[in-house]
Amino acid sequence: MSPRLESYVPVVGRSVIDQLEQLARPLHGARVVHVNSTRVGGGVAEILEKMVPFMNELGMEASWEVIEGDQTFYATTKTFHNALQGEPVAPVNRELQHYEDMNAANAQRLGTTLRQADFVFIHDPQPAALLSRFPDRRGRWIWRCHIDLSHPSRPVWKYLRGQVAGYDASVFSLPDFAQVLPHPVFIIPPSIDPLSEKNIELSQEEVRATVAGVGINPDRPLVVQISRFDRFKDPLGVINSYLLASRFAPELQLVLAGGGASDDPEGETVLEEVNRTAADLPGVCVLPLPTTETSPRIVNALQRAADIIMQKSLREGFGLTVTEGMWKGRPVIGGNAGGIRLQVVNHQTGFLVDTPEGAALRIRYLLFNEEERLRMGERAREFVRENFLITRHLREYLTLMVALHHKTVQGRIEL
Ligand code: UDP
């Protein structure tokens, strides 16, 4: 069961929760439906698991629907996803037709719920074509795009744009990801849940036992990068920075932990390369993380055991690992890319770097300036508290709904 909003008072303060209640007042009784393509796995499902109960707690009638599709449908939407993130691939006409047919079938199945809703949040491209099946809709429909649309393949975006242009509003995660659309476009960055297994407070004993369990000495300095084994996360660059920095700090240790290698052939190759590079380095631990229920807690413990969090990505979406590391009160050395730039305020909450040499220099600086390291870590935590917790995310959804609701009241619909 997800925690009630009241449980967040000790984390964000009473006024934040009171404000949410106040904001939600005009929305009491509103029927809100979120639609995405999976109930488990991935950041969208993780957020909806919390967001939907919160909305109910705040007096709305919120529900979460998941569209159904076959293998061809998901293969097509995967191609969409890759094309929209810049790969030169495109679905053929037959696949697009199948995508629309599947959406039509889901529209029929979810018809009553969606037709009666006051607000419909459609997450990502998979269910985006639902809208065209509801010319008689009464509610406000919002397309919530979680993916990086900064350099989409043009023909694929042109097609999808045709599907989403008719929505009442769109939401993107970062200004860089937003596209021009004929309706209001909102920017709402992602968030983390401070009460999830991945972020909840842990005892010192648990943290020490977890790192000792993977062969790391809890009494020696530690740099941690948590990431899928992906070239864009630059794991070899991280090892390189570690090698440069350890010339000045021979006690230094590095953990590179991440999963996702087994279902991604490219990931396996990267993991092999990383293993080969780290084979003769006693201070480096390469830790493939299983996708099991214990994994979030291991991630949590590793981030807490770290003196410095690294996220040396060459390209990045938002970079939730950065948010998580900062929330643990650790400064982050992050690649100068994507959402990392929004989170790492250079010299304040961490350092932005472009090269392994730059990263090594910052590691060295932070290791030899403990007071500054702790101060930066504290600032990082406060920065996340202000900007990137789920309560802020919820507040922005409410604000968006209130804004659209007012428009609605003046126009056609009253709640
Ligand atoms: N993560 C995890 N296990 C892993 C690797 C990553 O639980 O082995 C989590 C990580 O803690 C974060 C998310 O997956 O919550 C990764 O999100 P991020 O935005 O950093 O990168 P992405 O993988 O989406 O590119």
CSV table of C-alpha atoms and ligand atoms in Angstrom, one decimal:
chain,number,residue,atom,x,y,z
A,1,MET,CA,0.0,0.0,0.0
A,2,SER,CA,1.4,3.4,-0.8
A,3,PRO,CA,2.0,5.9,2.0
A,4,ARG,CA,-0.6,8.5,2.8
A,5,LEU,CA,0.3,12.1,2.2
A,6,GLU,CA,0.4,12.6,6.0
A,7,SER,CA,3.6,10.4,6.0
A,8,TYR,CA,5.3,13.1,4.0
A,9,VAL,CA,4.9,15.8,6.6
A,10,PRO,CA,8.2,15.0,8.3
A,11,VAL,CA,10.0,15.1,5.0
A,12,VAL,CA,8.5,18.2,3.3
A,13,GLY,CA,6.8,20.0,6.1
A,14,ARG,CA,3.1,20.5,7.0
A,15,SER,CA,2.7,23.6,4.7
A,16,VAL,CA,3.5,21.6,1.6
A,17,ILE,CA,0.8,19.0,2.3
A,18,ASP,CA,-1.7,21.7,3.3
A,19,GLN,CA,-1.0,23.5,0.1
A,20,LEU,CA,-1.8,20.3,-1.9
A,21,GLU,CA,-5.1,20.0,-0.1
A,22,GLN,CA,-5.9,23.6,-0.8
A,23,LEU,CA,-5.0,23.4,-4.5
A,24,ALA,CA,-7.1,20.2,-4.8
A,25,ARG,CA,-10.2,21.8,-3.4
A,26,PRO,CA,-11.7,23.0,-6.7
A,27,LEU,CA,-11.0,19.5,-8.1
A,28,HIS,CA,-13.0,17.6,-5.5
A,29,GLY,CA,-15.1,14.9,-7.2
A,30,ALA,CA,-13.3,15.3,-10.5
A,31,ARG,CA,-12.9,12.0,-12.4
A,32,VAL,CA,-9.3,11.6,-13.4
A,33,VAL,CA,-8.0,8.8,-15.5
A,34,HIS,CA,-4.3,8.0,-16.2
A,35,VAL,CA,-3.6,5.7,-19.1
A,36,ASN,CA,-0.2,4.2,-19.9
A,37,SER,CA,1.1,0.9,-21.4
A,38,THR,CA,2.4,-1.0,-18.4
A,39,ARG,CA,1.4,-1.6,-14.7
A,40,VAL,CA,4.9,-2.6,-13.6
A,41,GLY,CA,8.4,-1.6,-14.6
A,42,GLY,CA,9.8,1.7,-15.7
A,43,GLY,CA,9.6,5.2,-14.2
A,44,VAL,CA,6.0,6.0,-15.5
A,45,ALA,CA,4.5,3.1,-13.6
A,46,GLU,CA,6.5,3.9,-10.5
A,47,ILE,CA,5.1,7.4,-10.5
A,48,LEU,CA,1.5,6.4,-11.2
A,49,GLU,CA,1.6,3.9,-8.4
A,50,LYS,CA,1.9,6.9,-6.1
A,51,MET,CA,0.1,9.6,-8.0
A,52,VAL,CA,-3.2,7.9,-8.4
A,53,PRO,CA,-3.7,7.1,-4.7
A,54,PHE,CA,-2.6,10.7,-3.8
A,55,MET,CA,-5.2,12.1,-6.2
A,56,ASN,CA,-7.9,9.9,-4.6
A,57,GLU,CA,-6.7,11.0,-1.1
A,58,LEU,CA,-7.1,14.6,-2.2
A,59,GLY,CA,-10.8,14.1,-3.1
A,60,MET,CA,-10.7,13.2,-6.8
A,61,GLU,CA,-12.0,9.9,-8.3
A,62,ALA,CA,-8.7,8.9,-9.9
A,63,SER,CA,-8.0,5.6,-11.7
A,64,TRP,CA,-5.3,4.1,-13.7
A,65,GLU,CA,-5.9,2.1,-16.9
A,66,VAL,CA,-3.4,0.2,-18.9
A,67,ILE,CA,-3.8,-0.4,-22.7
A,68,GLU,CA,-3.5,-3.8,-24.1
A,69,GLY,CA,-1.5,-4.7,-27.2
A,70,ASP,CA,0.0,-7.6,-29.1
A,71,GLN,CA,3.7,-8.2,-30.0
A,72,THR,CA,3.5,-6.2,-33.3
A,73,PHE,CA,1.9,-3.3,-31.4
A,74,TYR,CA,4.8,-3.1,-28.9
A,75,ALA,CA,7.4,-3.7,-31.6
A,76,THR,CA,5.9,-0.7,-33.4
A,77,THR,CA,5.8,1.5,-30.3
A,78,LYS,CA,9.4,0.5,-29.5
A,79,THR,CA,10.3,1.7,-33.0
A,80,PHE,CA,8.4,4.9,-32.3
A,81,HIS,CA,10.3,5.3,-29.0
A,82,ASN,CA,13.7,4.9,-30.7
A,83,ALA,CA,12.8,7.1,-33.6
A,84,LEU,CA,11.6,9.9,-31.3
A,85,GLN,CA,14.8,9.7,-29.3
A,86,GLY,CA,16.7,10.3,-32.6
A,87,GLU,CA,17.4,6.9,-34.1
A,88,PRO,CA,17.0,6.7,-37.9
A,89,VAL,CA,14.2,4.1,-37.9
A,90,ALA,CA,10.5,4.4,-38.8
A,91,PRO,CA,7.4,2.2,-38.7
A,92,VAL,CA,6.0,1.3,-42.1
A,93,ASN,CA,2.4,2.1,-43.0
A,94,ARG,CA,1.1,-1.3,-42.1
A,95,GLU,CA,2.5,-1.0,-38.6
A,96,LEU,CA,1.0,2.5,-38.2
A,97,GLN,CA,-2.3,1.1,-39.2
A,98,HIS,CA,-2.0,-1.7,-36.6
A,99,TYR,CA,-1.0,0.9,-34.0
A,100,GLU,CA,-4.2,2.9,-34.7
A,101,ASP,CA,-6.3,-0.3,-34.8
A,102,MET,CA,-5.0,-1.4,-31.4
A,103,ASN,CA,-5.8,2.1,-30.0
A,104,ALA,CA,-9.3,1.8,-31.5
A,105,ALA,CA,-9.8,-1.6,-29.7
A,106,ASN,CA,-8.6,-0.1,-26.4
A,107,ALA,CA,-10.8,2.9,-26.9
A,108,GLN,CA,-13.8,0.6,-27.2
A,109,ARG,CA,-12.8,-1.3,-24.1
A,110,LEU,CA,-12.2,1.9,-22.0
A,111,GLY,CA,-14.9,3.9,-23.7
A,112,THR,CA,-17.2,4.7,-20.8
A,113,THR,CA,-14.5,5.5,-18.3
A,114,LEU,CA,-12.7,7.8,-20.8
A,115,ARG,CA,-15.9,9.5,-22.1
A,116,GLN,CA,-17.0,10.3,-18.5
A,117,ALA,CA,-13.7,11.5,-17.2
A,118,ASP,CA,-13.1,15.2,-16.4
A,119,PHE,CA,-9.3,14.8,-17.0
A,120,VAL,CA,-7.5,12.1,-19.0
A,121,PHE,CA,-3.7,11.9,-18.7
A,122,ILE,CA,-2.4,9.9,-21.7
A,123,HIS,CA,1.2,8.8,-20.9
A,124,ASP,CA,3.7,8.6,-23.8
A,125,PRO,CA,3.1,7.6,-27.4
A,126,GLN,CA,1.6,4.1,-27.0
A,127,PRO,CA,-1.9,5.2,-26.1
A,128,ALA,CA,-1.7,8.6,-27.8
A,129,ALA,CA,-4.0,7.7,-30.7
A,130,LEU,CA,-6.9,7.0,-28.2
A,131,LEU,CA,-7.9,10.7,-28.5
A,132,SER,CA,-9.0,10.4,-32.1
A,133,ARG,CA,-11.7,7.9,-31.0
A,134,PHE,CA,-13.4,10.3,-28.7
A,135,PRO,CA,-14.7,13.2,-30.8
A,136,ASP,CA,-17.5,13.6,-28.3
A,137,ARG,CA,-15.2,13.7,-25.2
A,138,ARG,CA,-16.3,16.0,-22.4
A,139,GLY,CA,-13.2,16.2,-20.3
A,140,ARG,CA,-9.8,17.7,-20.8
A,141,TRP,CA,-7.2,15.4,-22.3
A,142,ILE,CA,-3.5,15.9,-21.5
A,143,TRP,CA,-0.7,14.2,-23.4
A,144,ARG,CA,2.1,13.5,-20.9
A,145,CYS,CA,5.4,12.8,-22.7
A,146,HIS,CA,8.1,11.3,-20.6
A,147,ILE,CA,10.6,10.7,-23.4
A,148,ASP,CA,13.4,12.8,-24.8
A,149,LEU,CA,11.9,14.5,-27.9
A,150,SER,CA,14.8,16.9,-28.4
A,151,HIS,CA,16.0,15.4,-31.7
A,152,PRO,CA,13.2,13.2,-33.0
A,153,SER,CA,13.2,11.6,-36.4
A,154,ARG,CA,11.2,14.1,-38.4
A,155,PRO,CA,8.8,11.8,-40.3
A,156,VAL,CA,7.9,9.9,-37.1
A,157,TRP,CA,7.3,13.0,-35.1
A,158,LYS,CA,5.2,14.4,-37.9
A,159,TYR,CA,3.0,11.4,-37.6
A,160,LEU,CA,2.8,11.5,-33.9
A,161,ARG,CA,2.2,15.2,-33.9
A,162,GLY,CA,-0.9,14.5,-35.9
A,163,GLN,CA,-2.1,12.3,-33.1
A,164,VAL,CA,-1.4,14.6,-30.2
A,165,ALA,CA,-2.2,18.0,-31.7
A,166,GLY,CA,-5.8,17.7,-30.7
A,167,TYR,CA,-5.1,17.3,-27.0
A,168,ASP,CA,-5.9,20.2,-24.6
A,169,ALA,CA,-2.4,20.4,-23.3
A,170,SER,CA,0.9,18.6,-23.4
A,171,VAL,CA,3.5,18.0,-20.7
A,172,PHE,CA,7.2,17.5,-21.2
A,173,SER,CA,9.9,16.7,-18.6
A,174,LEU,CA,12.5,19.3,-19.7
A,175,PRO,CA,12.4,22.4,-21.8
A,176,ASP,CA,14.9,20.7,-24.2
A,177,PHE,CA,12.4,17.9,-24.8
A,178,ALA,CA,9.4,20.1,-25.7
A,179,GLN,CA,8.0,20.5,-29.1
A,180,VAL,CA,5.9,23.3,-30.6
A,181,LEU,CA,2.2,22.2,-30.5
A,182,PRO,CA,-1.1,24.1,-31.1
A,183,HIS,CA,-2.1,24.0,-27.4
A,184,PRO,CA,-0.5,24.9,-24.0
A,185,VAL,CA,2.7,23.1,-23.4
A,186,PHE,CA,3.8,22.6,-19.8
A,187,ILE,CA,7.2,21.6,-18.4
A,188,ILE,CA,7.0,19.2,-15.4
A,189,PRO,CA,10.3,17.5,-14.4
A,190,PRO,CA,10.2,14.0,-13.0
A,191,SER,CA,10.6,13.3,-9.3
A,192,ILE,CA,11.6,10.7,-6.7
A,193,ASP,CA,9.6,9.3,-3.8
A,194,PRO,CA,11.5,9.9,-0.6
A,195,LEU,CA,9.6,7.1,1.1
A,196,SER,CA,10.3,4.4,-1.5
A,197,GLU,CA,12.7,1.5,-0.8
A,198,LYS,CA,15.3,3.3,-3.0
A,199,ASN,CA,15.3,6.5,-1.0
A,200,ILE,CA,14.1,5.7,2.5
A,201,GLU,CA,16.5,6.3,5.4
A,202,LEU,CA,18.7,3.3,6.2
A,203,SER,CA,20.7,2.5,9.3
A,204,GLN,CA,24.5,2.8,9.2
A,205,GLU,CA,24.7,-0.9,10.0
A,206,GLU,CA,22.7,-1.8,6.9
A,207,VAL,CA,24.7,0.5,4.7
A,208,ARG,CA,28.0,-0.8,6.0
A,209,ALA,CA,26.9,-4.4,5.7
A,210,THR,CA,25.7,-4.0,2.1
A,211,VAL,CA,29.0,-2.5,0.9
A,212,ALA,CA,31.1,-4.9,2.9
A,213,GLY,CA,29.0,-7.7,1.3
A,214,VAL,CA,30.1,-6.6,-2.2
A,215,GLY,CA,33.8,-6.5,-1.2
A,216,ILE,CA,34.1,-2.8,-0.5
A,217,ASN,CA,35.8,-1.4,2.6
A,218,PRO,CA,33.3,0.9,4.3
A,219,ASP,CA,36.1,2.8,6.0
A,220,ARG,CA,37.8,3.9,2.8
A,221,PRO,CA,36.6,6.7,0.4
A,222,LEU,CA,34.1,5.6,-2.2
A,223,VAL,CA,32.8,6.9,-5.5
A,224,VAL,CA,29.6,5.3,-6.8
A,225,GLN,CA,27.9,5.4,-10.2
A,226,ILE,CA,24.6,3.5,-10.5
A,227,SER,CA,23.6,3.1,-14.2
A,228,ARG,CA,22.6,0.6,-16.8
A,229,PHE,CA,25.7,-0.6,-18.6
A,230,ASP,CA,25.2,1.8,-21.5
A,231,ARG,CA,27.9,3.7,-23.5
A,232,PHE,CA,26.0,6.9,-22.9
A,233,LYS,CA,26.6,6.5,-19.2
A,234,ASP,CA,30.3,6.4,-20.0
A,235,PRO,CA,31.4,3.7,-17.5
A,236,LEU,CA,34.9,3.5,-19.0
A,237,GLY,CA,35.3,7.2,-18.6
A,238,VAL,CA,34.3,6.8,-14.9
A,239,ILE,CA,37.1,4.1,-14.5
A,240,ASN,CA,39.5,6.5,-16.2
A,241,SER,CA,38.6,9.3,-13.8
A,242,TYR,CA,39.0,6.9,-10.9
A,243,LEU,CA,42.5,5.9,-12.1
A,244,LEU,CA,43.5,9.5,-12.4
A,245,ALA,CA,42.1,10.5,-9.0
A,246,SER,CA,43.6,7.5,-7.2
A,247,ARG,CA,47.1,8.7,-8.0
A,248,PHE,CA,46.4,11.3,-5.3
A,249,ALA,CA,44.1,9.1,-3.2
A,250,PRO,CA,45.4,5.5,-3.3
A,251,GLU,CA,42.7,4.5,-0.8
A,252,LEU,CA,39.9,5.4,-3.2
A,253,GLN,CA,37.4,2.8,-4.3
A,254,LEU,CA,34.8,2.8,-7.1
A,255,VAL,CA,31.5,0.9,-7.5
A,256,LEU,CA,29.9,0.7,-10.9
A,257,ALA,CA,26.5,-0.9,-10.3
A,258,GLY,CA,23.7,-1.5,-12.7
A,259,GLY,CA,21.3,-3.9,-14.3
A,260,GLY,CA,19.6,-4.1,-17.6
A,261,ALA,CA,22.5,-6.0,-19.2
A,262,SER,CA,20.6,-9.3,-19.7
A,263,ASP,CA,17.8,-8.1,-21.9
A,264,ASP,CA,19.9,-5.7,-23.9
A,265,PRO,CA,22.6,-7.2,-26.2
A,266,GLU,CA,24.5,-3.9,-26.3
A,267,GLY,CA,24.4,-3.7,-22.5
A,268,GLU,CA,26.1,-7.1,-22.3
A,269,THR,CA,28.9,-6.0,-24.5
A,270,VAL,CA,29.4,-2.8,-22.5
A,271,LEU,CA,29.4,-4.8,-19.3
A,272,GLU,CA,32.1,-7.2,-20.7
A,273,GLU,CA,34.2,-4.2,-21.7
A,274,VAL,CA,33.9,-2.7,-18.2
A,275,ASN,CA,34.7,-6.1,-16.6
A,276,ARG,CA,37.8,-6.4,-18.8
A,277,THR,CA,39.0,-2.9,-18.0
A,278,ALA,CA,38.4,-3.3,-14.2
A,279,ALA,CA,39.8,-6.8,-14.0
A,280,ASP,CA,43.2,-5.8,-12.5
A,281,LEU,CA,42.0,-2.9,-10.4
A,282,PRO,CA,41.5,-4.1,-6.8
A,283,GLY,CA,39.7,-0.8,-5.8
A,284,VAL,CA,37.0,-1.2,-8.4
A,285,CYS,CA,33.8,-3.2,-8.0
A,286,VAL,CA,31.7,-3.9,-11.0
A,287,LEU,CA,28.3,-5.0,-9.7
A,288,PRO,CA,25.6,-6.3,-12.1
A,289,LEU,CA,22.3,-5.7,-10.2
A,290,PRO,CA,19.6,-8.2,-10.6
A,291,THR,CA,16.1,-6.9,-11.3
A,292,THR,CA,14.7,-8.2,-8.1
A,293,GLU,CA,12.9,-6.7,-5.2
A,294,THR,CA,16.1,-6.3,-3.2
A,295,SER,CA,17.7,-4.2,-5.8
A,296,PRO,CA,16.3,-0.8,-4.9
A,297,ARG,CA,17.5,-1.2,-1.3
A,298,ILE,CA,21.0,-2.1,-2.5
A,299,VAL,CA,21.0,1.0,-4.8
A,300,ASN,CA,19.9,3.0,-1.7
A,301,ALA,CA,22.7,1.6,0.5
A,302,LEU,CA,25.4,2.1,-2.2
A,303,GLN,CA,24.4,5.7,-2.7
A,304,ARG,CA,24.5,6.3,1.1
A,305,ALA,CA,27.9,4.6,1.4
A,306,ALA,CA,29.3,6.9,-1.3
A,307,ASP,CA,31.3,10.0,-0.5
A,308,ILE,CA,30.7,11.2,-4.0
A,309,ILE,CA,28.1,10.2,-6.6
A,310,MET,CA,29.2,10.1,-10.2
A,311,GLN,CA,26.9,10.3,-13.2
A,312,LYS,CA,29.3,10.9,-16.0
A,313,SER,CA,26.7,10.5,-18.8
A,314,LEU,CA,27.6,11.7,-22.2
A,315,ARG,CA,23.8,11.9,-23.0
A,316,GLU,CA,21.1,11.8,-20.5
A,317,GLY,CA,17.3,12.1,-20.2
A,318,PHE,CA,16.6,13.5,-16.8
A,319,GLY,CA,19.0,11.4,-14.7
A,320,LEU,CA,17.1,10.1,-11.8
A,321,THR,CA,20.2,8.5,-10.3
A,322,VAL,CA,21.5,12.1,-9.8
A,323,THR,CA,18.3,13.1,-7.9
A,324,GLU,CA,18.6,9.9,-5.8
A,325,GLY,CA,22.3,10.6,-5.0
A,326,MET,CA,21.6,14.2,-4.1
A,327,TRP,CA,18.7,13.2,-1.9
A,328,LYS,CA,21.2,11.1,0.1
A,329,GLY,CA,23.1,14.3,0.8
A,330,ARG,CA,26.0,13.5,-1.5
A,331,PRO,CA,27.6,15.9,-4.0
A,332,VAL,CA,27.3,14.7,-7.6
A,333,ILE,CA,29.9,14.9,-10.3
A,334,GLY,CA,27.8,14.8,-13.4
A,335,GLY,CA,28.2,14.8,-17.2
A,336,ASN,CA,27.2,18.1,-18.7
A,337,ALA,CA,24.1,16.6,-20.4
A,338,GLY,CA,20.3,16.6,-20.3
A,339,GLY,CA,18.6,16.9,-17.0
A,340,ILE,CA,21.9,16.6,-15.1
A,341,ARG,CA,22.4,20.3,-15.9
A,342,LEU,CA,19.1,21.1,-14.2
A,343,GLN,CA,20.1,19.3,-11.0
A,344,VAL,CA,23.8,19.8,-10.6
A,345,VAL,CA,24.3,23.5,-9.9
A,346,ASN,CA,28.0,23.8,-10.6
A,347,HIS,CA,30.0,24.4,-7.5
A,348,GLN,CA,26.9,24.3,-5.4
A,349,THR,CA,25.3,20.9,-5.4
A,350,GLY,CA,28.2,19.2,-7.3
A,351,PHE,CA,30.2,19.7,-10.5
A,352,LEU,CA,29.4,19.4,-14.1
A,353,VAL,CA,32.2,17.8,-16.1
A,354,ASP,CA,33.0,17.1,-19.8
A,355,THR,CA,36.1,14.8,-19.5
A,356,PRO,CA,37.6,12.1,-17.3
A,357,GLU,CA,40.3,14.6,-16.4
A,358,GLY,CA,37.8,17.1,-15.3
A,359,ALA,CA,36.0,14.5,-13.2
A,360,ALA,CA,39.3,13.3,-11.6
A,361,LEU,CA,40.1,16.9,-10.6
A,362,ARG,CA,36.7,17.3,-8.9
A,363,ILE,CA,37.0,13.9,-7.1
A,364,ARG,CA,40.3,15.0,-5.8
A,365,TYR,CA,39.0,18.4,-4.7
A,366,LEU,CA,36.0,16.9,-2.9
A,367,LEU,CA,38.1,14.2,-1.2
A,368,PHE,CA,40.5,16.7,0.2
A,369,ASN,CA,37.9,19.2,1.2
A,370,GLU,CA,35.7,17.3,3.6
A,371,GLU,CA,33.8,20.4,4.9
A,372,GLU,CA,33.0,21.6,1.4
A,373,ARG,CA,32.0,18.1,0.4
A,374,LEU,CA,29.5,17.9,3.3
A,375,ARG,CA,28.2,21.4,2.6
A,376,MET,CA,27.6,20.6,-1.0
A,377,GLY,CA,25.9,17.3,-0.1
A,378,GLU,CA,23.6,19.2,2.3
A,379,ARG,CA,22.8,21.8,-0.4
A,380,ALA,CA,22.1,18.9,-2.9
A,381,ARG,CA,19.6,17.3,-0.5
A,382,GLU,CA,17.8,20.6,0.1
A,383,PHE,CA,17.8,21.3,-3.7
A,384,VAL,CA,16.0,18.0,-4.2
A,385,ARG,CA,13.6,18.6,-1.3
A,386,GLU,CA,12.6,21.9,-3.0
A,387,ASN,CA,12.5,20.8,-6.6
A,388,PHE,CA,12.4,17.1,-7.3
A,389,LEU,CA,10.2,15.2,-4.8
A,390,ILE,CA,7.0,13.6,-5.7
A,391,THR,CA,5.0,16.2,-3.7
A,392,ARG,CA,6.2,18.9,-6.1
A,393,HIS,CA,5.3,16.7,-9.0
A,394,LEU,CA,1.8,16.3,-7.6
A,395,ARG,CA,1.5,20.0,-7.0
A,396,GLU,CA,2.3,20.7,-10.6
A,397,TYR,CA,-0.3,18.2,-11.9
A,398,LEU,CA,-2.9,19.8,-9.6
A,399,THR,CA,-1.9,23.3,-10.9
A,400,LEU,CA,-2.2,22.1,-14.4
A,401,MET,CA,-5.6,20.6,-13.8
A,402,VAL,CA,-6.9,23.7,-12.0
A,403,ALA,CA,-5.7,25.8,-15.0
A,404,LEU,CA,-7.4,23.6,-17.5
A,405,HIS,CA,-10.5,23.4,-15.2
A,406,HIS,CA,-10.9,27.1,-15.1
A,407,LYS,CA,-10.7,27.2,-18.9
A,408,THR,CA,-13.3,24.5,-18.9
A,409,VAL,CA,-15.7,26.3,-16.6
A,410,GLN,CA,-15.6,29.4,-18.8
A,411,GLY,CA,-16.1,27.2,-21.8
A,412,ARG,CA,-18.1,24.1,-21.8
A,413,ILE,CA,-17.9,21.9,-18.8
A,414,GLU,CA,-18.4,22.2,-15.1
A,415,LEU,CA,-17.2,19.6,-12.6
B,1,UDP,N1,18.3,1.7,-11.5
B,1,UDP,C1,18.1,0.5,-10.8
B,1,UDP,N2,19.0,-0.5,-11.0
B,1,UDP,C2,19.9,-0.5,-11.9
B,1,UDP,C3,20.2,0.7,-12.6
B,1,UDP,C4,19.3,1.8,-12.4
B,1,UDP,O1,17.2,0.5,-9.9
B,1,UDP,O2,20.6,-1.5,-12.0
B,1,UDP,C5,17.4,2.8,-11.3
B,1,UDP,C6,18.1,4.0,-10.8
B,1,UDP,O3,18.2,4.0,-9.4
B,1,UDP,C7,17.1,5.1,-11.3
B,1,UDP,C8,16.6,4.5,-12.6
B,1,UDP,O4,16.8,3.1,-12.5
B,1,UDP,O5,16.0,5.2,-10.4
B,1,UDP,C9,17.4,5.0,-13.8
B,1,UDP,O6,17.0,6.2,-14.2
B,1,UDP,P1,17.9,7.3,-14.9
B,1,UDP,O7,17.0,8.5,-15.2
B,1,UDP,O8,19.1,7.6,-14.0
B,1,UDP,O9,18.5,6.6,-16.2
B,1,UDP,P2,17.9,5.7,-17.4
B,1,UDP,O10,18.2,4.3,-17.0
B,1,UDP,O11,16.4,6.0,-17.4
B,1,UDP,O12,18.6,6.2,-18.6
